[in-house]
CSV table of C-alpha atoms in Angstrom, one decimal:
chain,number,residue,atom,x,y,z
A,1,UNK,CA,58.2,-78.1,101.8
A,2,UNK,CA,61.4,-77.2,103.4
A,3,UNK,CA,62.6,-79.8,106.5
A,4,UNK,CA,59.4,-81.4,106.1
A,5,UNK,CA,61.2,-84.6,105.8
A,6,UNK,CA,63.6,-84.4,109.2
A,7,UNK,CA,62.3,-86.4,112.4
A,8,UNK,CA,61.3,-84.1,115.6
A,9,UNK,CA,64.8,-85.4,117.5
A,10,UNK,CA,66.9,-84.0,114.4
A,11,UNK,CA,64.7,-80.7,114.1
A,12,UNK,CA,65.2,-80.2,117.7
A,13,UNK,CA,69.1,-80.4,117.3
A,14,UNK,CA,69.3,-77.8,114.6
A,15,UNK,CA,67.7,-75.6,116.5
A,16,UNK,CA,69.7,-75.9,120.0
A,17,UNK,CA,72.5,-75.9,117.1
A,18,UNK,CA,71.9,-72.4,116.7
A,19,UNK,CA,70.5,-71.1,119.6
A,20,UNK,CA,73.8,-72.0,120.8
A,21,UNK,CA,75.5,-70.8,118.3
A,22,UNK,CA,73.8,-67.8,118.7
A,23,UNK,CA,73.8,-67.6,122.9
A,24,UNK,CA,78.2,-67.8,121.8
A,25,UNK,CA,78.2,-64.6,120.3
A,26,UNK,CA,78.1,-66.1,116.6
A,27,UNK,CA,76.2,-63.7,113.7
A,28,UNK,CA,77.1,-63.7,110.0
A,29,UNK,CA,78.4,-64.9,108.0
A,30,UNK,CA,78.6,-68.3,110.5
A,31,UNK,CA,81.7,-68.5,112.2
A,32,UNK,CA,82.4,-72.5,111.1
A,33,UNK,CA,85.0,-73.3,113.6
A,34,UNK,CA,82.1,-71.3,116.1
A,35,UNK,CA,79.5,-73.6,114.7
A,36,UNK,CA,81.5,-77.0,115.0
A,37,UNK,CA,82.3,-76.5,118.4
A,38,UNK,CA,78.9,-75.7,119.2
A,39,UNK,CA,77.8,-78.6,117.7
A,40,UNK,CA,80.2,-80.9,119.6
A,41,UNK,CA,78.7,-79.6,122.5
A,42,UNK,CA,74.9,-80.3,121.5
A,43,UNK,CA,75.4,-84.1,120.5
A,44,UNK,CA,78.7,-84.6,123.0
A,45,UNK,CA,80.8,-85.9,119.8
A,46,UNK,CA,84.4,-84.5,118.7
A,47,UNK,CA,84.7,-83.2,115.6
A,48,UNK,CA,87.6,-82.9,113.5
A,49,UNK,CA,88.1,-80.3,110.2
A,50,UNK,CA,90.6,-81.3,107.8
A,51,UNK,CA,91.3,-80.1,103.9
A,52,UNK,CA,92.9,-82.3,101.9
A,53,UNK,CA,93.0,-83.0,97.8
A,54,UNK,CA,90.9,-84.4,96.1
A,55,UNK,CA,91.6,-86.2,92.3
A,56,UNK,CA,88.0,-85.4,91.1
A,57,UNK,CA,87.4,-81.7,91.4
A,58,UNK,CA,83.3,-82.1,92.0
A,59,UNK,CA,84.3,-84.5,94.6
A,60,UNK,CA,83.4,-81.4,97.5
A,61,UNK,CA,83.8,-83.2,101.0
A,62,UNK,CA,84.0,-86.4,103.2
A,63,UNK,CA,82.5,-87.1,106.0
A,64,UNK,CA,84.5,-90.4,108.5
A,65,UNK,CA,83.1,-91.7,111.5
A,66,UNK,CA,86.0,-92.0,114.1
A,67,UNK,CA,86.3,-92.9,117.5
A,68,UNK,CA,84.0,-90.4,119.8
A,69,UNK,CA,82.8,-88.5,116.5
A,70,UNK,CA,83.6,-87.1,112.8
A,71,UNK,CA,86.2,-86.3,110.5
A,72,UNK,CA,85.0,-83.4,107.6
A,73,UNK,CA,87.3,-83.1,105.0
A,74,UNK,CA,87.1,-80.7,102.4
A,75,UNK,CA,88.5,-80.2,99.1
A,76,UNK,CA,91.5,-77.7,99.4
A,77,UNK,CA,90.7,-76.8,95.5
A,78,UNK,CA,87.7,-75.2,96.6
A,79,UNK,CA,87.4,-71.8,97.3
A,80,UNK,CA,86.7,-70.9,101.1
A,81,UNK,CA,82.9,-70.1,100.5
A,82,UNK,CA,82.4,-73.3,98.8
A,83,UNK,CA,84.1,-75.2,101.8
A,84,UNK,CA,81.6,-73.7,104.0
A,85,UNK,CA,78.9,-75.1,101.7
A,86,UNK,CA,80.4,-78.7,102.0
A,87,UNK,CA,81.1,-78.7,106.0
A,88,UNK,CA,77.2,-77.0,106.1
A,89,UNK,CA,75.9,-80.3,104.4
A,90,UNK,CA,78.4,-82.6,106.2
A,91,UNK,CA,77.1,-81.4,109.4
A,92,UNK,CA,73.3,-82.4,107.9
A,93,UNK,CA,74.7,-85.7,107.1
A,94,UNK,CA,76.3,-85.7,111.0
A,95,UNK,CA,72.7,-84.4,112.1
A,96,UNK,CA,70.6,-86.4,110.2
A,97,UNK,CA,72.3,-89.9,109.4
A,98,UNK,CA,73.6,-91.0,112.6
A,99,UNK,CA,73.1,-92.5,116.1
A,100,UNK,CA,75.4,-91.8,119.0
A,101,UNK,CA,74.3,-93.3,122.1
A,102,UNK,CA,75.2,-96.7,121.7
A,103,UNK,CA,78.4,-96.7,120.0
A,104,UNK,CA,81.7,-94.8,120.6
A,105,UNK,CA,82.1,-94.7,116.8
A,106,UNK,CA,78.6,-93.2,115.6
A,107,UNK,CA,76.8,-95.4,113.4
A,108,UNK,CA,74.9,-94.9,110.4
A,109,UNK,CA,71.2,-95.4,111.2
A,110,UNK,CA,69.8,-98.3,109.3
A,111,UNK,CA,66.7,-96.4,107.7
A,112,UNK,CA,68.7,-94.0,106.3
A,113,UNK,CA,71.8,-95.2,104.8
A,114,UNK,CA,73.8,-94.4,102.2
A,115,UNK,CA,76.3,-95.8,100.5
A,116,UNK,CA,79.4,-93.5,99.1
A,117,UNK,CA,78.9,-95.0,95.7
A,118,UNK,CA,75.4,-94.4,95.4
A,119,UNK,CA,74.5,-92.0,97.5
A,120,UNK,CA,71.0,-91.6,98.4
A,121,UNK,CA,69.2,-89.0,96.8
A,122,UNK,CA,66.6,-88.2,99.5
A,123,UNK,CA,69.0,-88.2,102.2
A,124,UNK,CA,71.5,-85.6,100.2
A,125,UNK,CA,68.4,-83.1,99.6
A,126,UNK,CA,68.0,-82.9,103.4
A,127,UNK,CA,71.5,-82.8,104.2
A,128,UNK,CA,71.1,-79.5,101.9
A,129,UNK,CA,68.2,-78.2,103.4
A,130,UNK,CA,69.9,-79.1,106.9
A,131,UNK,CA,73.1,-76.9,105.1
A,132,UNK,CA,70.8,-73.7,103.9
A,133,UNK,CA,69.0,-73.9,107.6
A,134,UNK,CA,72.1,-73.7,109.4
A,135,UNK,CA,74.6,-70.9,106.9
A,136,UNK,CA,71.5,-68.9,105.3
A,137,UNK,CA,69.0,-68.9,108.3
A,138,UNK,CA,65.3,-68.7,107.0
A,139,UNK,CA,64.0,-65.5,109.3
A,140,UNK,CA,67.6,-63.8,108.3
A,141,UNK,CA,67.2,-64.7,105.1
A,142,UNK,CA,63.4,-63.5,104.7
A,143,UNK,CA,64.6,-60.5,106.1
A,144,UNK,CA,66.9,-60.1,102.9
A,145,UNK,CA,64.7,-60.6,100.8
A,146,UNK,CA,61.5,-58.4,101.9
A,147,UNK,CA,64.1,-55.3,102.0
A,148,UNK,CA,66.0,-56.7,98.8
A,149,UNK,CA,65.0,-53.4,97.2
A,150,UNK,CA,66.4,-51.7,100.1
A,151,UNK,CA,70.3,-52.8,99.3
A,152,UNK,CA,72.3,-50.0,98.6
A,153,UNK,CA,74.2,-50.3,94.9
A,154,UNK,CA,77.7,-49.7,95.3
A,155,UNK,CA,79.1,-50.8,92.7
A,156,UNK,CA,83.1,-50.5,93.4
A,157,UNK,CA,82.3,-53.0,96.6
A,158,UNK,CA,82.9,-56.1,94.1
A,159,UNK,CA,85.5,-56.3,91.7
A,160,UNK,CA,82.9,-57.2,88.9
A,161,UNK,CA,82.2,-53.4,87.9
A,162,UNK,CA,79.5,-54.2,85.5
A,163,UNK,CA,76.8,-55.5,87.4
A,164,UNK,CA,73.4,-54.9,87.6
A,165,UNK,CA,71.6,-53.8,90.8
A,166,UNK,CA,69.5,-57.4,90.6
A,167,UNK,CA,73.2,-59.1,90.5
A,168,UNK,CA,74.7,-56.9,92.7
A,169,UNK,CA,72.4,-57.3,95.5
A,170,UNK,CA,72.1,-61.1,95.0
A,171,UNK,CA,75.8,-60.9,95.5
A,172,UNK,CA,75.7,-58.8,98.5
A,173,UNK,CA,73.5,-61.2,99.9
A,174,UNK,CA,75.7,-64.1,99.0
A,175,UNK,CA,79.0,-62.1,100.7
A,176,UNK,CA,76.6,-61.5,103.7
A,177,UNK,CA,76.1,-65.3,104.3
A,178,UNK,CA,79.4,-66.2,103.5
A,179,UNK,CA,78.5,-68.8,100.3
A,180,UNK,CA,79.1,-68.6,96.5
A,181,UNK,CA,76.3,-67.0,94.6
A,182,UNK,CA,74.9,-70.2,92.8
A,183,UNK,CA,74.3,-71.6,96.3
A,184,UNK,CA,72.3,-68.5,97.2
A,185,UNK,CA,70.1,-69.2,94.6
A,186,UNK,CA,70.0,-73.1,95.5
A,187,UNK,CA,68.8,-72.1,99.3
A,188,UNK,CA,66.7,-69.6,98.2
A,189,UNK,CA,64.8,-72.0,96.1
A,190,UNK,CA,65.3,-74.9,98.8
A,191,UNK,CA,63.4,-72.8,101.6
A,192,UNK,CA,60.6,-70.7,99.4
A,193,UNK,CA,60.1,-72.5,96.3
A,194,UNK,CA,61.4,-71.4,92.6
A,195,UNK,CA,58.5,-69.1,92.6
A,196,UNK,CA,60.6,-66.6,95.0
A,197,UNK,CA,63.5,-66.8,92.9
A,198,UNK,CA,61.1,-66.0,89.8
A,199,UNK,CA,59.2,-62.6,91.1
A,200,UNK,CA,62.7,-61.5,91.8
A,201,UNK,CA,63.6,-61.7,89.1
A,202,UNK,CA,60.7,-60.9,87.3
A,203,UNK,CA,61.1,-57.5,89.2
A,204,UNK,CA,64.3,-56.9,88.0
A,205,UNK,CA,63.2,-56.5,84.6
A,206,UNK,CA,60.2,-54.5,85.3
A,207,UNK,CA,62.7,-51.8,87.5
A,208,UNK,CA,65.7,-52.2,84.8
């Protein structure tokens, strides 16, 4: 089940995350540099956003505890939805993985450590969920998807000419919340189940 797996103290800093967020003046897609500041004010770290390159082009972000907070750097190769993706599930990791109230320099909490190497497997799901939660927000997202067959087709918006409604309006959606398609369909499945994604689809080839 989605964020089943997050403790109460983490759940509760999402959501002043974006109530905050919100309270700002923030709507969609999520204003990132909006968002970090936000969160720098909910935990009382700094935050730094850098892009860099990286060698290995699936290498997507980094996350570096420094003094008073956290450095995210993301892959300049990237495109800019895909960056938001990666600084989305470095903030889970900044959310989920870390203590800050004895330490200038946050520190990894024991139970849930990860090396860089091997990372764990568990704690990159959440930091996922955390991600989809936070860019694709699950009563906005709902919302989407109950009037999905409500999406205007227009299609000159996207320079892809040759869609079909389904894909057109999955890419709506993805333009709406600011991430690449593929990831839309990751969230989607993260915060309902594959079963969502299915009728969709299934519907698509009984209205085609």
């Amino acid at each position: 089940m989605f964020l089943q797996n997050i403790d109460a103290e983490t759940r509760q800093q999402i959501d002043n995350l974006l109530a905050l967020y919100q309270k700002s003046g923030g709507g969609l897609p999520v204003d990132i540099e909006l968002l970090i500041a936000s969160l720098c004010k909910v935990i009382d770290v700094d935050i730094e956003l850098h892009e860099r390159f990286f060698c290995l082009r699936n290498n997507r972000g980094l996350l570096m505890p420094i003094e008073n907070g956290f450095s995210i750097e993301v892959n300049r190769l990237d495109t800019f939805a895909e960056r938001r993706v990666t600084i989305g599930h470095e903030i889970g990791h900044i959310l989920y993985s870390f203590d800050y109230d004895l330490y200038e320099i946050p520190q990894q909490k024991p139970e849930r450590k990860s090396t860089t190497i091997f990372p764990n497997k568990t704690v990159e799901r959440i930091c996922d969920e955390i991600a989809g939660y936070i860019l694709c927000p699950p009563d906005l997202l709902t919302d989407f998807l109950e009037h999905f067959d409500e999406i205007l087709y227009q299609p000159d918006l996207f320079a892809e000419k040759q869609q079909t409604v389904f894909l057109f309006r999955m890419n709506f959606m993805a333009k709406k919340f600011g991430i690449p398609l593929t990831q839309l369909y990751r969230y989607i499945i993260l915060q309902f189940g594959k079963e969502k994604l299915v009728r969709l689809i299934k519907k698509r080839f009984m209205t085609t």
